[in-house]
Short mmCIF file of C-alpha atoms and ligand atoms in Angstrom, two decimals:
data_model
loop_
_atom_site.label_atom_id
_atom_site.label_comp_id
_atom_site.label_asym_id
_atom_site.label_seq_id
_atom_site.Cartn_x
_atom_site.Cartn_y
_atom_site.Cartn_z
CA MET A 3 101.84 127.80 97.96
CA THR A 4 100.54 124.29 98.35
CA ASN A 5 100.33 123.24 94.75
CA THR A 6 103.52 124.74 93.51
CA ARG A 7 106.64 122.66 93.41
CA THR A 8 109.52 123.19 95.75
CA ASN A 9 111.75 125.31 93.60
CA ASP A 10 115.04 123.53 93.96
CA LEU A 11 113.62 120.03 93.40
CA PRO A 12 112.86 118.49 90.01
CA LEU A 13 109.26 118.27 88.89
CA LEU A 14 107.49 115.12 89.88
CA LYS A 15 104.24 113.82 88.41
CA ARG A 16 101.96 110.98 89.41
CA SER A 17 102.04 109.75 85.83
CA ASP A 18 105.80 109.14 86.18
CA PHE A 19 104.86 106.05 88.17
CA GLY A 20 102.31 104.57 85.79
CA ALA A 21 98.55 104.25 85.98
CA ASP A 22 98.46 101.06 88.07
CA PHE A 23 100.61 102.41 90.88
CA ARG A 24 99.03 102.14 94.35
CA TRP A 25 99.02 105.39 96.30
CA GLY A 26 97.85 105.34 99.85
CA CYS A 27 98.25 106.15 103.49
CA SER A 28 98.96 103.70 106.31
CA THR A 29 97.50 103.49 109.79
CA SER A 30 97.21 100.84 112.49
CA SER A 31 94.41 99.86 114.84
CA TYR A 32 95.87 100.60 118.26
CA GLN A 33 97.37 103.88 117.10
CA ILE A 34 94.13 105.41 115.85
CA GLU A 35 90.99 103.56 116.92
CA GLY A 36 90.49 104.28 120.62
CA ALA A 37 87.21 102.76 121.89
CA VAL A 38 89.17 100.09 123.70
CA LEU A 39 86.23 99.03 125.83
CA GLU A 40 83.61 99.06 123.12
CA ASP A 41 81.65 96.37 121.37
CA GLY A 42 83.25 93.55 123.27
CA ARG A 43 86.90 94.31 122.51
CA GLY A 44 89.27 92.44 124.83
CA GLU A 45 92.43 93.74 126.42
CA SER A 46 95.55 93.97 124.27
CA ILE A 47 99.16 93.93 125.38
CA TRP A 48 99.30 97.63 124.63
CA ASP A 49 96.44 98.45 127.02
CA ARG A 50 98.29 96.59 129.75
CA PHE A 51 101.69 98.04 128.86
CA CYS A 52 100.43 101.64 128.79
CA ALA A 53 98.78 101.27 132.18
CA ALA A 54 102.09 100.63 133.91
CA PRO A 55 103.98 103.80 134.87
CA GLY A 56 107.11 104.73 132.99
CA HIS A 57 106.38 102.93 129.75
CA ILE A 58 104.91 105.76 127.69
CA ARG A 59 106.74 109.06 127.59
CA ASP A 60 103.68 111.23 128.16
CA ALA A 61 101.95 108.60 130.33
CA SER A 62 99.21 108.28 127.71
CA SER A 63 97.64 105.32 125.96
CA GLY A 64 95.62 104.47 122.87
CA ALA A 65 92.39 104.41 124.90
CA VAL A 66 90.98 107.30 122.84
CA ALA A 67 93.74 108.00 120.29
CA CYS A 68 92.11 109.54 117.16
CA ASP A 69 88.70 108.14 118.12
CA HIS A 70 88.76 106.64 114.66
CA TYR A 71 86.38 103.92 115.82
CA HIS A 72 83.64 106.57 115.77
CA ARG A 73 85.08 109.03 113.28
CA TRP A 74 86.13 106.67 110.51
CA PRO A 75 83.74 108.04 107.85
CA GLN A 76 85.38 111.44 108.17
CA ASP A 77 88.85 109.88 108.12
CA LEU A 78 88.13 107.84 105.01
CA ASP A 79 86.70 110.98 103.40
CA MET A 80 90.01 112.66 104.12
CA ALA A 81 91.99 109.74 102.64
CA ALA A 82 89.84 109.75 99.51
CA SER A 83 90.03 113.53 99.15
CA LEU A 84 93.79 113.25 98.83
CA GLY A 85 93.36 111.29 95.62
CA THR A 86 94.73 108.04 97.02
CA ASN A 87 93.45 104.78 95.56
CA ALA A 88 94.42 102.45 98.42
CA TYR A 89 94.35 102.53 102.20
CA ARG A 90 96.37 100.40 104.60
CA PHE A 91 94.91 99.68 108.02
CA SER A 92 95.15 96.91 110.59
CA ILE A 93 92.71 94.76 112.49
CA ALA A 94 92.74 94.65 116.28
CA TRP A 95 92.84 90.95 117.07
CA PRO A 96 91.25 91.57 120.54
CA ARG A 97 88.14 92.93 118.78
CA ILE A 98 87.73 89.61 116.97
CA PHE A 99 88.77 87.25 119.76
CA PRO A 100 88.73 89.18 123.05
CA GLU A 101 90.45 86.26 124.76
CA GLY A 102 92.77 85.56 121.85
CA ARG A 103 91.01 82.45 120.66
CA GLY A 104 87.70 80.68 121.03
CA ARG A 105 84.98 78.94 119.11
CA ILE A 106 82.90 82.00 118.42
CA PRO A 107 84.36 85.29 117.22
CA ASN A 108 83.01 88.61 118.45
CA GLN A 109 80.47 89.57 115.80
CA ARG A 110 80.48 93.26 116.73
CA GLY A 111 84.20 93.42 116.09
CA LEU A 112 83.82 91.79 112.71
CA ASP A 113 80.93 94.14 111.91
CA PHE A 114 83.08 97.18 112.61
CA TYR A 115 85.71 96.13 110.09
CA SER A 116 83.03 95.11 107.64
CA ARG A 117 81.56 98.63 107.75
CA LEU A 118 85.04 100.13 107.53
CA VAL A 119 85.92 98.10 104.46
CA ASP A 120 82.61 98.96 102.80
CA GLY A 121 83.39 102.59 103.55
CA MET A 122 86.71 102.27 101.74
CA LEU A 123 85.18 100.63 98.70
CA GLU A 124 82.44 103.27 98.50
CA ARG A 125 85.16 105.91 98.34
CA GLY A 126 87.31 104.17 95.75
CA LEU A 127 89.95 103.12 98.27
CA GLU A 128 91.32 99.61 97.82
CA PRO A 129 91.58 98.02 101.28
CA TRP A 130 95.02 96.75 102.31
CA VAL A 131 94.72 94.96 105.59
CA THR A 132 97.43 94.12 108.11
CA LEU A 133 96.52 91.21 110.36
CA TYR A 134 99.05 91.93 113.08
CA HIS A 135 100.27 95.41 113.89
CA TRP A 136 101.34 94.66 117.45
CA ASP A 137 98.11 94.58 119.48
CA LEU A 138 98.19 90.99 120.69
CA PRO A 139 95.32 89.91 122.97
CA GLN A 140 96.61 90.12 126.53
CA ALA A 141 95.09 86.72 127.29
CA LEU A 142 97.61 85.19 124.88
CA GLN A 143 100.48 87.11 126.44
CA ASP A 144 99.42 85.66 129.79
CA GLN A 145 100.22 82.27 128.27
CA GLY A 146 103.63 83.42 127.05
CA GLY A 147 102.61 85.45 123.98
CA TRP A 148 104.48 84.89 120.74
CA ALA A 149 107.18 82.96 122.58
CA ASN A 150 104.57 80.24 123.09
CA ARG A 151 104.02 78.19 119.96
CA ASP A 152 100.26 78.02 120.73
CA THR A 153 100.00 81.69 119.73
CA VAL A 154 100.94 80.62 116.20
CA ALA A 155 97.90 78.32 116.12
CA ALA A 156 95.73 81.11 117.55
CA PHE A 157 96.91 83.46 114.78
CA VAL A 158 95.94 80.90 112.16
CA GLU A 159 92.42 80.63 113.65
CA TYR A 160 92.06 84.40 113.83
CA THR A 161 93.24 84.79 110.24
CA ASP A 162 90.83 82.12 109.09
CA VAL A 163 87.89 83.97 110.65
CA VAL A 164 88.92 87.39 109.36
CA SER A 165 89.66 86.19 105.84
CA ARG A 166 86.35 84.33 105.65
CA HIS A 167 84.43 87.41 106.71
CA LEU A 168 86.24 90.08 104.75
CA GLY A 169 87.84 88.15 101.92
CA ASP A 170 85.02 88.91 99.51
CA ARG A 171 86.10 92.57 99.66
CA ILE A 172 89.77 92.60 100.64
CA LYS A 173 92.32 91.31 98.16
CA HIS A 174 95.52 92.61 99.72
CA TRP A 175 96.70 90.94 102.90
CA ILE A 176 99.73 91.81 105.00
CA THR A 177 100.35 89.11 107.58
CA HIS A 178 102.71 90.93 109.95
CA ASN A 179 103.92 94.47 110.36
CA GLU A 180 107.65 94.65 111.13
CA PRO A 181 108.41 91.33 112.83
CA TRP A 182 111.77 92.78 113.93
CA CYS A 183 109.99 95.36 116.07
CA THR A 184 107.49 92.84 117.43
CA ALA A 185 110.32 90.59 118.50
CA PHE A 186 113.16 92.86 119.55
CA ILE A 187 111.64 96.19 120.63
CA GLY A 188 108.93 94.34 122.54
CA ASN A 189 110.89 91.42 124.00
CA HIS A 190 114.54 92.42 124.09
CA GLU A 191 114.68 96.20 124.44
CA GLY A 192 111.51 96.20 126.54
CA VAL A 193 110.48 99.52 125.01
CA HIS A 194 107.26 98.23 123.43
CA ALA A 195 104.64 95.84 124.78
CA PRO A 196 104.94 93.32 126.34
CA GLY A 197 108.06 95.04 127.73
CA LEU A 198 110.34 92.03 128.17
CA LYS A 199 114.12 92.26 128.16
CA ASN A 200 115.30 88.87 127.09
CA PHE A 201 117.27 88.30 123.89
CA GLN A 202 116.55 84.60 123.75
CA THR A 203 112.81 85.17 124.17
CA ALA A 204 112.94 87.78 121.42
CA LEU A 205 114.59 85.31 119.05
CA GLN A 206 111.90 82.72 119.77
CA VAL A 207 109.17 85.32 119.31
CA CYS A 208 110.76 86.25 116.02
CA HIS A 209 110.81 82.68 114.79
CA ASN A 210 107.24 81.97 115.85
CA VAL A 211 106.00 85.15 114.19
CA MET A 212 107.73 84.14 110.96
CA VAL A 213 106.24 80.65 111.11
CA SER A 214 102.81 82.15 111.69
CA HIS A 215 103.34 84.34 108.62
CA GLY A 216 103.99 81.29 106.48
CA LEU A 217 101.13 79.27 107.93
CA VAL A 218 98.42 81.82 107.22
CA ILE A 219 99.32 82.29 103.55
CA PRO A 220 97.45 79.14 102.38
CA VAL A 221 94.60 79.96 104.76
CA ILE A 222 94.12 83.36 103.14
CA ARG A 223 94.45 81.89 99.66
CA ARG A 224 91.81 79.27 100.47
CA ASN A 225 89.34 81.87 101.74
CA VAL A 226 90.02 84.73 99.35
CA ALA A 227 89.82 84.46 95.59
CA ALA A 228 92.81 86.10 93.88
CA ALA A 229 94.35 87.16 97.18
CA GLU A 230 97.71 88.89 97.23
CA VAL A 231 99.65 88.16 100.40
CA GLY A 232 102.93 89.41 101.84
CA ALA A 233 104.61 90.70 105.00
CA ALA A 234 105.77 94.24 105.77
CA LEU A 235 109.37 94.30 106.99
CA SER A 236 111.21 97.20 108.54
CA LEU A 237 114.49 97.25 106.66
CA HIS A 238 117.48 99.57 106.92
CA PRO A 239 120.42 100.42 104.71
CA LEU A 240 123.51 100.08 106.88
CA TYR A 241 126.83 101.83 106.79
CA ALA A 242 129.99 101.07 108.73
CA ALA A 243 131.12 103.80 111.13
CA SER A 244 134.61 103.56 109.65
CA ASP A 245 136.37 101.45 107.06
CA SER A 246 138.17 99.47 109.71
CA ALA A 247 137.78 95.73 109.35
CA ARG A 248 136.11 95.60 112.77
CA ASP A 249 133.38 98.10 111.92
CA VAL A 250 132.81 96.51 108.53
CA ALA A 251 132.41 93.08 110.16
CA ALA A 252 130.11 94.57 112.81
CA THR A 253 127.96 96.10 110.10
CA ARG A 254 127.67 92.73 108.42
CA ARG A 255 126.57 91.19 111.73
CA HIS A 256 124.05 93.94 112.34
CA ASP A 257 122.70 93.41 108.83
CA GLY A 258 122.42 89.73 109.65
CA LEU A 259 119.87 90.31 112.39
CA ARG A 260 118.21 93.49 111.14
CA ASN A 261 117.68 92.54 107.49
CA ARG A 262 118.94 89.10 106.45
CA TRP A 263 117.33 87.33 109.43
CA PHE A 264 114.00 88.02 107.68
CA LEU A 265 114.88 88.27 104.03
CA ASP A 266 116.89 85.05 103.88
CA PRO A 267 114.31 82.63 105.35
CA LEU A 268 111.46 84.32 103.46
CA HIS A 269 113.36 83.66 100.26
CA GLY A 270 114.08 80.02 101.02
CA ARG A 271 117.66 80.39 102.25
CA GLY A 272 117.08 79.56 105.90
CA TYR A 273 118.58 81.63 108.67
CA PRO A 274 121.92 83.25 107.82
CA SER A 275 124.55 80.86 109.16
CA ASP A 276 126.95 83.59 110.32
CA ILE A 277 124.34 84.86 112.78
CA TRP A 278 122.98 81.43 113.67
CA ASN A 279 126.46 80.36 114.72
CA LEU A 280 126.93 83.49 116.80
CA LEU A 281 123.72 82.89 118.71
CA GLY A 282 124.87 79.60 120.18
CA ASP A 283 122.40 78.36 122.80
CA LYS A 284 120.26 81.47 122.35
CA ALA A 285 119.14 80.30 118.90
CA PRO A 286 115.40 79.67 118.65
CA ILE A 287 113.78 76.25 118.72
CA VAL A 288 112.96 75.42 115.11
CA HIS A 289 110.59 72.56 114.36
CA GLU A 290 111.03 70.34 111.38
CA GLY A 291 109.49 71.94 108.33
CA ASP A 292 109.43 75.47 109.81
CA LEU A 293 111.85 76.87 107.28
CA GLN A 294 109.77 75.55 104.40
CA VAL A 295 106.71 77.16 105.98
CA ILE A 296 108.47 80.53 106.34
CA ALA A 297 109.55 80.30 102.71
CA THR A 298 105.98 79.86 101.42
CA PRO A 299 105.95 82.04 98.30
CA THR A 300 104.28 85.42 98.70
CA ASP A 301 102.88 87.80 96.11
CA PHE A 302 104.82 90.83 97.23
CA LEU A 303 107.34 92.11 99.70
CA GLY A 304 106.24 95.04 101.85
CA ILE A 305 109.03 97.35 102.99
CA ASN A 306 108.70 100.04 105.63
CA TYR A 307 111.53 102.48 105.13
CA TYR A 308 112.46 105.20 107.59
CA PHE A 309 116.20 105.58 108.09
CA PRO A 310 119.70 104.19 107.59
CA GLU A 311 121.91 103.11 110.45
CA VAL A 312 125.63 103.58 111.05
CA VAL A 313 127.20 100.65 112.86
CA ALA A 314 130.36 100.19 114.88
CA ASP A 315 132.02 97.23 116.53
CA ALA A 316 131.26 97.05 120.25
CA PRO A 317 133.31 94.29 121.86
CA GLY A 318 131.52 92.78 124.84
CA LEU A 319 128.16 94.40 124.08
CA GLY A 320 125.67 91.55 124.03
CA VAL A 321 125.85 88.63 121.68
CA MET A 322 125.99 90.76 118.58
CA GLU A 323 128.74 93.12 119.80
CA THR A 324 127.51 95.97 117.66
CA ARG A 325 126.49 99.52 118.36
CA VAL A 326 124.35 101.90 116.31
CA MET A 327 126.12 105.24 116.23
CA GLU A 328 124.66 108.72 116.36
CA SER A 329 126.56 110.03 113.39
CA PRO A 330 127.00 113.80 113.60
CA ASN A 331 126.21 116.30 110.88
CA VAL A 332 123.39 114.45 109.27
CA GLU A 333 119.93 115.78 108.63
CA ARG A 334 117.39 114.43 111.11
CA THR A 335 113.68 114.66 111.77
CA ALA A 336 112.50 115.97 115.14
CA PHE A 337 112.37 112.32 116.27
CA GLY A 338 116.11 112.09 115.54
CA TRP A 339 115.73 109.73 112.61
CA GLU A 340 118.18 110.42 109.82
CA VAL A 341 116.61 111.78 106.64
CA SER A 342 118.02 109.86 103.70
CA PRO A 343 116.14 109.44 100.44
CA ASP A 344 119.41 108.04 99.02
CA GLY A 345 119.27 105.36 101.68
CA MET A 346 115.93 104.29 100.29
CA VAL A 347 117.44 103.94 96.82
CA ALA A 348 120.34 101.95 98.25
CA LEU A 349 118.07 99.69 100.27
CA LEU A 350 115.65 98.89 97.47
CA SER A 351 118.48 98.33 94.99
CA ARG A 352 120.10 95.91 97.40
CA VAL A 353 116.89 93.99 98.09
CA ALA A 354 116.10 93.77 94.38
CA THR A 355 119.60 92.53 93.53
CA ASP A 356 119.97 90.06 96.38
CA TYR A 357 116.44 88.64 96.54
CA GLN A 358 114.55 89.54 93.33
CA PRO A 359 111.09 89.83 94.87
CA PRO A 360 108.46 89.92 92.09
CA VAL A 361 106.73 93.00 93.47
CA ILE A 362 107.63 95.44 96.22
CA TYR A 363 105.35 97.88 97.99
CA LEU A 364 106.64 100.70 100.17
CA THR A 365 104.13 99.98 102.91
CA GLU A 366 105.33 102.81 105.19
CA ASN A 367 107.48 105.90 104.94
CA GLY A 368 107.12 109.17 106.78
CA SER A 369 108.52 111.71 109.21
CA SER A 370 107.83 113.28 112.56
CA TYR A 371 108.21 116.99 113.14
CA GLU A 372 106.98 119.41 115.77
CA ASP A 373 104.03 120.88 113.97
CA VAL A 374 102.69 124.25 114.95
CA VAL A 375 99.14 125.33 114.27
CA SER A 376 99.34 128.97 113.23
CA SER A 377 96.75 131.57 114.22
CA ASN A 378 94.93 131.07 110.93
CA GLY A 379 94.63 127.34 111.63
CA GLU A 380 97.22 126.26 109.04
CA ILE A 381 99.98 123.77 109.73
CA ASP A 382 102.89 124.75 107.52
CA ASP A 383 104.94 121.59 107.92
CA ILE A 384 107.38 122.45 105.18
CA GLU A 385 109.94 119.95 106.46
CA ARG A 386 107.50 117.04 106.16
CA ARG A 387 106.39 118.23 102.74
CA ARG A 388 109.98 118.31 101.62
CA TYR A 389 110.66 114.90 103.17
CA LEU A 390 107.74 113.43 101.25
CA GLU A 391 108.69 115.10 98.00
CA ARG A 392 112.33 113.98 98.25
CA HIS A 393 111.34 110.41 99.04
CA LEU A 394 108.98 110.32 96.09
CA LEU A 395 111.78 111.61 93.88
CA ALA A 396 113.92 108.77 95.21
CA LEU A 397 111.09 106.39 94.51
CA ARG A 398 110.91 107.58 90.92
CA GLU A 399 114.62 106.89 90.61
CA ILE A 400 114.03 103.40 91.98
CA VAL A 401 111.19 102.73 89.54
CA THR A 402 113.27 104.09 86.67
CA LYS A 403 116.00 101.59 87.51
CA GLY A 404 113.47 98.84 86.79
CA ILE A 405 113.01 97.81 90.44
CA PRO A 406 109.43 96.51 90.67
CA VAL A 407 107.98 98.91 93.24
CA LYS A 408 104.26 99.15 92.58
CA GLY A 409 102.94 101.26 95.43
CA TYR A 410 103.65 103.79 98.16
CA PHE A 411 101.84 104.24 101.47
CA ALA A 412 102.61 107.35 103.47
CA TRP A 413 102.84 106.96 107.23
CA SER A 414 100.46 108.31 108.30
CA LEU A 415 97.02 109.59 107.36
CA LEU A 416 96.63 111.06 110.85
CA ASP A 417 98.78 112.10 113.78
CA ASN A 418 98.32 109.23 116.20
CA PHE A 419 99.53 107.32 119.24
CA GLU A 420 103.21 106.76 118.53
CA TRP A 421 103.78 103.80 120.85
CA ALA A 422 106.32 104.48 123.62
CA GLU A 423 106.42 108.15 122.57
CA GLY A 424 102.69 108.60 123.17
CA TYR A 425 101.35 111.71 121.45
CA LEU A 426 104.69 113.49 121.44
CA ARG A 427 105.54 112.47 117.87
CA ARG A 428 103.37 113.53 115.00
CA PHE A 429 103.65 111.69 111.70
CA GLY A 430 100.33 112.66 110.13
CA LEU A 431 99.57 114.34 106.84
CA THR A 432 96.51 115.38 108.80
CA HIS A 433 96.89 117.20 112.10
CA VAL A 434 94.78 115.90 114.99
CA ASP A 435 93.97 118.08 117.96
CA PHE A 436 93.76 115.41 120.64
CA HIS A 437 91.59 117.62 122.88
CA THR A 438 88.89 118.37 120.35
CA GLN A 439 89.57 115.61 117.78
CA GLN A 440 89.57 118.26 115.10
CA ARG A 441 91.36 117.20 111.92
CA ARG A 442 93.20 119.66 109.69
CA LEU A 443 95.08 118.77 106.56
CA LYS A 444 98.69 119.93 106.85
CA LEU A 445 100.70 121.55 104.09
CA SER A 446 102.32 118.15 103.46
CA GLY A 447 98.89 116.57 103.03
CA LYS A 448 97.93 119.33 100.62
CA TRP A 449 101.13 118.70 98.70
CA TYR A 450 100.40 114.95 98.48
CA ARG A 451 96.88 115.81 97.32
CA SER A 452 98.03 118.18 94.61
CA PHE A 453 100.63 115.65 93.46
CA LEU A 454 98.07 112.82 93.37
CA ARG A 455 95.44 114.94 91.65
CA GLY A 456 97.92 116.08 89.07
CA GLU A 457 97.51 119.71 90.02
CA ARG A 458 101.14 120.53 89.90
C1 LIG B 794 106.80 102.02 112.24
C2 LIG B 794 105.50 101.40 112.72
C3 LIG B 794 104.34 102.35 112.72
C4 LIG B 794 104.74 103.74 113.18
C5 LIG B 794 105.96 104.21 112.42
C6 LIG B 794 106.39 105.60 112.78
O1 LIG B 794 107.87 101.29 112.74
O2 LIG B 794 105.16 100.32 111.91
O3 LIG B 794 103.32 101.81 113.51
O4 LIG B 794 104.91 103.76 114.53
O5 LIG B 794 107.03 103.32 112.65
#
């Protein structure tokens, strides 16, 4: 079953994408590591956020998660066995600077990542590191977090230390994972740490995060020979709920904050003026030179693609006056996210046309379903397998169009701590039993493996 193609879908081969294509899986520190009190790690905003009742749907936390901190050799074995040639992970800043900053980094934290990176290289996995995947040291949040400009300086210091220590072995550097989520889910919606609900704060966080992205690029380049640096953005193709002028204009506004707010300044165009004008006195404080810093050229654009959004005009609803609609009759994952490989084609075509990035990597893509372990221990996640296969078919279409996508990272190697959803959402190609920590490759993982090994 596992290494046969899905009958109604066209045949797909690894070689369709060329020999240099990067194939990997993505993970992040807080979602998999656990061991939050070990080897001198400091508190992160997620430890604090999870401890307060009502924040996490199953009242859990990442305190143990996949226990990857202790089980990483087995996890890297799994990643390598799939036939991947790259692996994307993130560093927990509180392991390096438990108090956020300081003169002396925590050596035991650095040693952990050093061992981890060696483990990747021994297994033929090219390390792709993300410096910030949301686990800010709580000590910095106590001083205002990303809304405080000092956090930008702290991020530069942290990046300097990490790139000095690991730059001899890591060539691929992702500064930030999904600045939109950092800023707006964490500081406006209040659904992620630090749990604030203030639009203006979120806009300042967003700006400071983007400045910090630009500032660390020369730091990494100074410390790492032949480094390749970029950011990973969460981007969405958007569709108007109707063809009324109001919904079309609302969709343009939504695009302005969701997509263009990041893409425009990164590509030297500054903030989109239509949105800037709408924000009025909520607009962030921008220092002289900030926009040049944000526009520091990168080597690639990372895109995390999950789902499209349908947008309607919503007079009186916040500054943006837009609403994301639950469009009926569309295919959805168990999480409720629309399944749309076509959306991925539309999104990448649009980004390539409007911004011409030299190289794009799909740094995340994946799906959550309610997996069942059958009595024989198999997880027949046919929906996830099909999701993966259809998105890779879409990716082939994208590559065939001449859009410079050079790699794909499946989210995720393992089921893990899915933020505000706790352990209720499984995205892994590998099933994790969170009671026993047993790992089992799902049908989708076996499909990815057979595709990558050319067994199909
Ligand atoms: C992305 C996050 C990642 C994971 C997936 C499902 O937005 O970057 O950590 O939670 O969604």
